[in-house]
Short mmCIF file of C-alpha atoms in Angstrom, two decimals:
data_model
loop_
_atom_site.label_atom_id
_atom_site.label_comp_id
_atom_site.label_asym_id
_atom_site.label_seq_id
_atom_site.Cartn_x
_atom_site.Cartn_y
_atom_site.Cartn_z
CA MET A 41 144.89 109.25 60.95
CA ALA A 42 141.58 110.65 60.74
CA VAL A 43 139.19 109.81 63.51
CA ARG A 44 135.70 108.30 61.95
CA PRO A 45 132.60 110.22 62.77
CA GLY A 46 131.05 107.24 64.04
CA HIS A 47 133.67 106.81 66.86
CA MET A 48 133.58 110.54 67.99
CA ILE A 49 129.78 110.22 68.10
CA LYS A 50 130.17 107.38 70.47
CA ALA A 51 133.05 109.06 72.66
CA VAL A 52 130.81 111.83 73.12
CA LEU A 53 127.78 109.59 73.83
CA LEU A 54 130.25 107.82 76.38
CA GLN A 55 131.05 111.13 78.61
CA VAL A 56 127.16 112.06 78.47
CA HIS A 57 126.34 108.52 79.60
CA SER A 58 129.00 108.60 82.32
CA ILE A 59 128.58 111.99 83.40
CA ALA A 60 124.79 111.63 83.73
CA GLY A 61 125.24 108.25 85.53
CA LEU A 62 127.65 109.86 88.23
CA VAL A 63 125.36 112.52 88.63
CA LEU A 64 122.57 110.97 89.17
CA ALA A 65 123.41 107.40 90.37
CA LEU A 66 122.29 107.76 94.21
CA LEU A 67 119.23 109.62 93.38
CA LEU A 68 117.70 107.19 90.79
CA ALA A 69 118.67 104.15 93.11
CA LEU A 70 116.63 105.90 96.04
CA ILE A 71 113.68 106.57 93.71
CA ALA A 72 113.75 103.08 92.33
CA LEU A 73 114.03 101.26 95.46
CA THR A 74 111.13 103.41 96.99
CA GLY A 75 109.14 102.56 93.97
CA ALA A 76 109.82 98.99 94.67
CA ILE A 77 108.67 98.78 98.09
CA MET A 78 105.53 100.30 97.00
CA SER A 79 104.74 97.75 94.02
CA PHE A 80 102.68 95.45 96.21
CA GLU A 81 101.56 98.09 98.72
CA ASP A 82 97.72 97.31 98.38
CA GLU A 83 98.53 93.57 99.08
CA ILE A 84 100.46 93.87 102.03
CA VAL A 85 98.24 96.66 103.85
CA ASP A 86 95.34 94.41 103.19
CA HIS A 87 97.01 91.33 104.41
CA LEU A 88 98.07 93.75 107.64
CA ASN A 89 94.42 94.77 108.38
CA THR A 90 92.41 91.71 107.41
CA GLY A 91 90.97 91.71 111.01
CA ILE A 92 89.65 95.50 110.84
CA MET A 93 88.40 95.65 107.29
CA HIS A 94 85.67 93.39 107.65
CA VAL A 95 82.59 93.23 110.04
CA ALA A 96 79.71 90.52 110.58
CA PRO A 97 76.95 91.50 108.18
CA ARG A 98 73.54 92.49 109.98
CA GLU A 99 69.94 92.44 109.00
CA MET A 100 69.75 96.15 109.92
CA PRO A 101 70.47 98.45 107.16
CA ALA A 102 74.27 100.36 107.24
CA LEU A 103 74.23 104.21 108.64
CA MET A 104 74.22 106.69 106.09
CA PRO A 105 77.47 108.70 105.78
CA ASP A 106 76.57 111.71 107.83
CA GLU A 107 75.20 109.72 110.66
CA LEU A 108 78.33 107.45 110.81
CA VAL A 109 80.55 110.29 110.64
CA ALA A 110 78.38 112.17 113.45
CA ARG A 111 78.77 109.17 115.95
CA LEU A 112 82.49 108.49 115.16
CA MET A 113 83.13 112.45 115.97
CA ALA A 114 80.60 111.95 119.26
CA GLY A 115 82.32 108.74 119.98
CA GLN A 116 84.79 108.13 123.33
CA ASP A 117 86.94 105.99 121.86
CA PHE A 118 87.77 107.96 118.51
CA GLY A 119 91.02 109.73 120.09
CA GLN A 120 92.10 106.68 121.86
CA VAL A 121 92.37 104.38 118.70
CA SER A 122 93.46 107.16 116.13
CA GLY A 123 96.00 108.77 118.22
CA GLN A 124 94.05 112.14 117.67
CA VAL A 125 92.09 114.44 119.90
CA SER A 126 90.16 115.60 117.12
CA GLY A 127 90.20 115.63 113.20
CA GLN A 128 87.94 117.03 110.36
CA VAL A 129 86.70 114.00 108.18
CA SER A 130 87.74 114.73 104.18
CA ALA A 131 86.60 111.79 102.73
CA VAL A 132 84.36 108.30 103.15
CA MET A 133 85.11 104.84 101.52
CA LEU A 134 82.01 103.14 101.23
CA SER A 135 81.20 99.47 100.12
CA SER A 136 78.37 97.65 98.45
CA ASP A 137 79.70 94.76 100.44
CA PRO A 138 77.60 94.23 103.35
CA ALA A 139 80.79 92.71 105.08
CA ALA A 140 83.33 95.56 104.48
CA ALA A 141 84.07 98.14 106.62
CA VAL A 142 84.07 102.04 106.10
CA ARG A 143 87.02 103.78 105.74
CA ILE A 144 87.41 107.29 107.20
CA ARG A 145 90.20 109.67 105.97
CA PHE A 146 90.80 113.10 107.68
CA ALA A 147 92.12 116.45 106.26
CA ARG A 148 95.41 117.73 106.84
CA ASP A 149 96.17 119.70 110.01
CA GLU A 150 97.59 123.20 110.33
CA GLN A 151 101.13 121.68 109.97
CA GLY A 152 100.26 119.80 106.67
CA ALA A 153 100.14 116.61 108.22
CA ARG A 154 97.75 113.88 107.58
CA PRO A 155 96.15 111.73 110.35
CA ASN A 156 96.00 108.27 110.01
CA SER A 157 92.55 107.00 108.75
CA LEU A 158 90.25 105.09 110.52
CA TYR A 159 88.09 101.66 109.81
CA VAL A 160 84.44 101.86 111.36
CA ASP A 161 81.89 99.51 111.61
CA PRO A 162 79.07 100.72 109.07
CA TYR A 163 76.26 99.81 111.61
CA ASP A 164 77.23 101.32 114.58
CA ALA A 165 80.02 103.63 113.86
CA ARG A 166 82.43 101.63 116.11
CA VAL A 167 85.97 102.12 115.61
CA LEU A 168 87.58 99.13 114.52
CA GLY A 169 91.17 100.58 114.26
CA ALA A 170 93.79 102.30 112.29
CA PRO A 171 95.30 100.80 109.37
CA ARG A 172 98.98 99.40 110.00
CA GLY A 173 101.54 100.11 107.42
CA GLU A 174 99.60 103.33 106.20
CA ALA A 175 101.81 105.79 107.94
CA PHE A 176 105.26 103.75 106.50
CA PHE A 177 103.96 103.69 102.83
CA ALA A 178 102.85 107.22 103.20
CA THR A 179 106.72 108.33 104.01
CA VAL A 180 107.97 106.00 101.21
CA ARG A 181 105.43 107.59 98.62
CA LYS A 182 106.68 111.11 99.81
CA LEU A 183 110.07 110.25 99.44
CA HIS A 184 109.64 108.26 95.85
CA ARG A 185 107.70 111.57 94.71
CA TRP A 186 109.17 114.23 96.22
CA LEU A 187 112.35 113.37 98.19
CA LEU A 188 110.68 114.49 101.34
CA ILE A 189 111.38 118.04 100.47
CA PRO A 190 108.78 120.51 102.34
CA GLY A 191 106.13 121.51 99.83
CA ASP A 192 105.20 117.91 98.31
CA ALA A 193 104.06 118.36 95.17
CA LYS A 194 104.44 122.00 95.49
CA GLY A 195 107.93 122.18 96.42
CA TRP A 196 111.03 121.58 94.63
CA GLY A 197 111.08 117.69 94.89
CA ARG A 198 108.79 117.05 92.09
CA GLN A 199 110.97 118.90 89.66
CA ILE A 200 114.12 116.92 91.03
CA THR A 201 112.48 113.93 90.36
CA GLY A 202 111.20 115.13 86.75
CA VAL A 203 114.88 116.06 85.97
CA ALA A 204 116.27 112.67 86.98
CA ALA A 205 113.60 110.76 84.80
CA LEU A 206 114.90 113.04 81.94
CA GLY A 207 118.20 112.11 82.80
CA LEU A 208 117.53 108.39 82.99
CA ILE A 209 116.04 108.57 79.46
CA VAL A 210 119.32 110.43 78.10
CA MET A 211 121.39 107.46 79.43
CA LEU A 212 118.85 104.66 78.23
CA VAL A 213 119.34 106.27 74.81
CA SER A 214 123.11 106.62 74.89
CA GLY A 215 123.55 103.12 76.79
CA LEU A 216 121.49 101.34 73.98
CA VAL A 217 123.78 103.20 71.12
CA LEU A 218 126.98 102.44 72.81
CA ARG A 219 126.03 98.69 73.47
CA TRP A 220 124.86 98.27 69.83
CA PRO A 221 126.88 95.15 69.06
CA ARG A 222 128.30 94.14 65.52
CA ARG A 223 125.91 91.30 65.28
CA ALA A 224 122.69 93.01 66.15
CA ARG A 225 120.65 90.01 65.11
CA SER A 226 122.22 87.76 67.60
CA VAL A 227 120.09 87.34 70.52
CA LYS A 228 122.84 85.62 72.62
CA MET A 229 125.04 88.85 71.99
CA TRP A 230 122.06 91.21 73.26
CA LEU A 231 120.89 89.04 76.25
CA LYS A 232 123.50 86.82 77.51
CA PRO A 233 126.04 88.16 79.83
CA ASN A 234 129.39 86.48 80.03
CA LEU A 235 129.76 85.24 83.38
CA GLY A 236 132.90 83.72 83.01
CA LEU A 237 134.67 87.17 82.52
CA SER A 238 136.26 89.11 85.98
CA GLY A 239 136.96 92.60 86.85
CA ARG A 240 136.32 95.51 84.26
CA GLY A 241 134.94 92.71 81.81
CA LEU A 242 132.28 91.23 84.22
CA HIS A 243 131.03 94.73 85.16
CA ARG A 244 130.49 95.86 81.71
CA SER A 245 128.99 92.58 80.72
CA LEU A 246 126.42 92.86 83.51
CA HIS A 247 125.74 96.62 83.03
CA ALA A 248 125.03 96.05 79.30
CA VAL A 249 123.29 93.33 79.26
CA ILE A 250 121.02 93.47 82.30
CA GLY A 251 120.64 96.94 81.15
CA THR A 252 118.89 95.53 77.84
CA TRP A 253 116.76 93.44 79.85
CA VAL A 254 115.22 96.24 81.67
CA LEU A 255 115.32 98.79 78.93
CA PRO A 256 111.76 98.63 77.84
CA VAL A 257 110.45 98.80 81.91
CA TYR A 258 112.76 101.85 82.65
CA LEU A 259 111.35 103.68 79.53
CA VAL A 260 107.61 103.14 80.64
CA MET A 261 108.59 103.86 84.12
CA THR A 262 110.26 107.26 83.03
CA LEU A 263 108.03 108.24 80.48
CA THR A 264 104.88 107.82 82.69
CA GLY A 265 106.44 109.26 85.76
CA LEU A 266 107.15 112.46 84.01
CA TRP A 267 103.57 112.96 84.00
CA TYR A 268 103.64 113.83 87.82
CA SER A 269 106.57 116.04 87.47
CA PHE A 270 105.88 118.39 85.00
CA ASP A 271 102.77 120.21 83.88
CA TRP A 272 103.90 120.94 80.20
CA TYR A 273 104.41 117.43 79.67
CA LYS A 274 101.05 116.31 81.34
CA ASP A 275 99.02 119.11 79.22
CA GLY A 276 101.03 117.46 75.99
CA VAL A 277 99.86 113.89 76.61
CA VAL A 278 96.48 115.18 77.25
CA TRP A 279 96.29 117.14 73.90
CA LEU A 280 97.58 114.26 72.16
CA LEU A 281 95.55 111.42 73.60
CA SER A 282 92.24 112.79 74.42
CA ARG A 283 89.29 114.19 72.66
CA PRO A 284 89.58 118.06 71.98
CA GLU A 285 86.66 118.94 73.87
CA VAL A 286 88.31 116.65 76.70
CA SER A 287 91.65 118.38 76.49
CA ALA A 288 90.16 121.85 76.42
CA ALA A 289 88.56 120.83 79.71
CA LYS A 290 91.32 119.34 81.47
CA MET A 291 93.59 122.05 80.59
CA GLN A 292 91.11 125.10 81.98
CA PRO A 293 93.41 127.23 83.93
CA LYS A 294 92.65 126.65 87.91
CA MET A 295 91.00 129.06 89.67
CA SER A 296 93.01 131.35 91.91
CA ALA A 297 93.08 130.35 95.69
CA LYS A 298 92.42 133.88 96.38
CA ALA A 299 89.10 133.60 94.87
CA PRO A 300 87.63 131.01 97.48
CA ARG A 301 89.00 133.03 100.41
CA ALA A 302 87.47 136.13 99.27
CA ALA A 303 84.25 134.37 98.97
CA ALA A 304 84.83 133.02 102.57
CA ARG A 305 85.04 136.46 103.85
CA SER A 306 81.80 137.65 102.11
CA GLU A 307 79.76 134.81 102.77
CA PRO A 308 79.99 132.49 106.10
CA THR A 309 80.35 128.69 104.72
CA ARG A 310 78.01 126.20 106.04
CA PRO A 311 79.23 122.79 106.47
CA ILE A 312 78.08 120.00 104.14
CA GLY A 313 77.15 116.68 104.23
CA PHE A 314 77.72 113.38 101.96
CA ASP A 315 73.63 111.90 102.27
CA LEU A 316 72.23 113.89 99.36
CA ALA A 317 75.06 113.17 97.19
CA TRP A 318 75.37 109.62 98.23
CA THR A 319 71.50 109.24 97.86
CA THR A 320 71.87 110.75 94.30
CA PHE A 321 74.86 108.45 93.46
CA ARG A 322 72.81 105.23 94.73
CA ARG A 323 70.01 106.06 92.38
CA GLU A 324 72.18 106.65 89.36
CA GLU A 325 74.43 103.61 89.85
CA GLY A 326 72.23 101.19 91.37
CA ASP A 327 74.31 98.24 92.48
CA ARG A 328 76.84 98.35 89.38
CA PHE A 329 79.52 99.61 91.88
CA ALA A 330 81.64 97.50 94.61
CA ARG A 331 83.17 100.54 96.39
CA ALA A 332 83.06 104.53 96.37
CA LEU A 333 85.03 106.99 97.67
CA LEU A 334 83.10 110.35 98.60
CA THR A 335 85.37 113.13 98.99
CA LEU A 336 84.60 116.87 100.31
CA PRO A 337 85.54 119.90 98.50
CA PRO A 338 88.99 121.08 99.70
CA SER A 339 88.18 124.54 99.56
CA PRO A 340 84.65 126.42 100.35
CA GLY A 341 82.22 124.67 97.94
CA THR A 342 79.70 122.33 97.74
CA VAL A 343 80.41 119.55 95.03
CA ILE A 344 81.39 116.48 96.35
CA ARG A 345 83.54 114.29 94.13
CA ILE A 346 82.42 110.54 94.13
CA ARG A 347 84.97 107.84 92.50
CA SER A 348 83.46 104.61 92.14
CA TRP A 349 84.91 101.08 91.08
CA GLY A 350 82.73 98.53 89.27
CA ARG A 351 82.50 94.85 90.73
CA ASN A 352 84.76 93.61 87.75
CA SER A 353 87.52 96.40 87.81
CA ALA A 354 90.95 95.00 87.99
CA LEU A 355 92.62 98.04 88.00
CA ASP A 356 92.43 100.75 90.93
CA THR A 357 92.53 103.61 88.02
CA ALA A 358 89.42 102.11 85.86
CA ARG A 359 86.97 104.24 87.94
CA ASP A 360 83.99 106.26 87.33
CA GLU A 361 84.07 109.91 88.68
CA PHE A 362 80.90 111.75 89.49
CA ARG A 363 80.68 115.49 90.84
CA ILE A 364 77.54 115.98 92.81
CA ASP A 365 76.03 118.85 94.79
CA ALA A 366 75.80 118.25 98.12
CA VAL A 367 73.04 121.14 98.64
CA THR A 368 70.75 120.51 95.53
CA GLY A 369 71.76 116.69 95.04
CA GLN A 370 72.21 117.47 91.23
CA VAL A 371 74.73 115.69 89.15
CA ALA A 372 77.21 118.30 87.65
CA SER A 373 79.54 115.72 85.76
CA ALA A 374 79.63 112.01 85.50
CA GLU A 375 82.84 110.87 83.79
CA ARG A 376 82.45 106.93 83.01
CA TYR A 377 85.27 104.85 82.36
CA SER A 378 83.43 102.95 79.68
CA ASP A 379 82.92 106.08 77.70
CA LYS A 380 86.78 107.12 77.12
CA THR A 381 88.57 106.50 74.04
CA PHE A 382 91.51 104.22 73.89
CA GLY A 383 93.87 107.41 74.40
CA GLU A 384 91.65 108.60 77.19
CA LYS A 385 91.87 105.21 79.11
CA ILE A 386 95.91 105.42 78.82
CA ILE A 387 95.61 108.62 80.30
CA ALA A 388 93.25 107.45 83.20
CA ASN A 389 95.62 103.94 83.56
CA VAL A 390 99.11 106.32 84.04
CA LEU A 391 99.42 105.42 87.38
CA ASP A 392 98.72 101.55 86.94
CA ILE A 393 100.96 101.55 83.76
CA HIS A 394 103.77 103.24 85.63
CA ARG A 395 104.13 100.32 87.94
CA GLY A 396 103.04 97.61 85.74
CA ALA A 397 99.77 96.93 87.47
CA VAL A 398 97.89 96.76 83.67
CA LEU A 399 99.75 93.20 83.13
CA GLY A 400 98.17 91.61 86.41
CA TRP A 401 100.67 90.66 89.25
CA PRO A 402 103.37 89.42 86.65
CA GLY A 403 103.68 92.78 85.45
CA LYS A 404 103.85 94.54 89.07
CA LEU A 405 106.40 91.64 89.88
CA ALA A 406 108.40 92.34 86.79
CA PHE A 407 108.45 96.23 87.41
CA MET A 408 109.49 95.65 91.09
CA ILE A 409 112.67 93.25 90.15
CA ALA A 410 113.56 95.86 87.63
CA ALA A 411 113.44 99.01 90.08
CA ALA A 412 115.28 96.98 92.67
CA LEU A 413 118.09 96.23 90.07
CA MET A 414 118.81 100.00 89.91
CA PRO A 415 121.36 100.27 92.22
CA LEU A 416 123.25 97.19 90.30
CA PHE A 417 123.70 99.83 87.17
CA SER A 418 124.83 102.46 90.14
CA VAL A 419 127.72 100.36 91.38
CA THR A 420 128.69 98.77 88.17
CA GLY A 421 128.66 102.02 86.27
CA ILE A 422 130.75 103.93 89.25
CA LEU A 423 133.35 100.84 88.97
CA LEU A 424 133.74 101.03 85.03
CA TYR A 425 134.29 104.71 85.54
CA LEU A 426 136.64 104.33 88.42
CA SER A 427 138.61 101.60 86.30
CA ARG A 428 138.97 103.51 83.07
CA PRO A 429 142.19 105.33 83.64
CA ARG A 430 144.04 102.01 84.38
CA LEU A 431 143.10 101.17 80.54
CA ARG A 432 144.92 104.15 79.03
CA ARG A 433 148.29 103.12 77.72
CA PRO A 434 151.22 105.53 78.12
CA ALA A 435 152.29 107.06 74.93
CA GLN A 436 155.31 105.24 73.27
CA ALA A 437 158.01 107.58 72.18
CA PRO A 438 158.14 108.03 68.38
CA GLN A 439 160.54 105.51 66.86
CA GLY A 440 162.99 106.29 64.05
CA ARG A 441 162.56 105.55 60.65
CA LEU A 442 165.54 104.79 58.24
CA VAL A 443 165.95 106.84 55.35
CA PRO A 444 166.91 105.20 52.20
CA GLY A 445 170.69 105.57 51.50
CA GLU A 446 171.40 105.66 55.28
#
């Protein structure tokens, strides 16, 4: 009997789906669970550190950033609280709220480790404490993005998680084709598991139906997660969604690391401060911002990056970005979120789309639950694969046929 093409295609898809699932099951479960843990990271960290994130407002003006950093580095309790003998400040988070503490972040040390950040009183630079939970979530984030493989974003972990995301897309598409019911218009067939079954039948029903529930979420997660794994994918999305001039600017090749080092040898670098850039930013923004993150350039240079969030900003990625020369105080560039096109706002919000935050806390909760369900598919998929041989019936011996006349 001839095999119908549809059956052959499904047989091939079943093999692809099974092999990809067996190879990637544990890896995808690990990535998904770490993502679920980080879903409400901001809320958890804020709750744990409520006591050190706020101060009593005073009539006196807050310290300028350079004075605050100088007092912090000269203070006697710096090493005792932070657990570090010394550290180079790399960024300062300031707020327009007079009751908000200043958050100080430090540059990586020679081993590539980043010291814990500190919360500091904006009026006298008194150290309030290091945020609890920061080191834990930093480790979880490295595990989620790079599998703790040395090199972080420059190591192999970035590509491995990207390949896992591509494999998940293959499994989602093949799984959808394999479970396509004869009554495709029946909502019950798509969305209701048959809990009256047992054994392989129950495993299959849970694997297929719950997989249908979370399929849209997993597609969003993987399509946005690829942004962080492959430069070619990121450049393609920027080209597709951005205006031509913005796309060309974002895809400019980065300056070689050798150039700054050569410049550093020819001209001695002088330390730069935050004050002039902060003054320029305040003059440009006034009181429209709620908080601003001032970051020093990672290599020899004088341009400070300032990311600011408006008072009505509901998303962490909905922010303005300024680049201001710390020596001259001139604005090198100003990128306002309100000026972006719809496609450029999608690019800016990739992270919040990835974790469901664009839908508010219900979206984050839904994405967290979907991510936490990934081990279910690993377990039921392995059980389905192991139970397949028991369904194979032994080939029956050919039966004799009577010939007319015998």
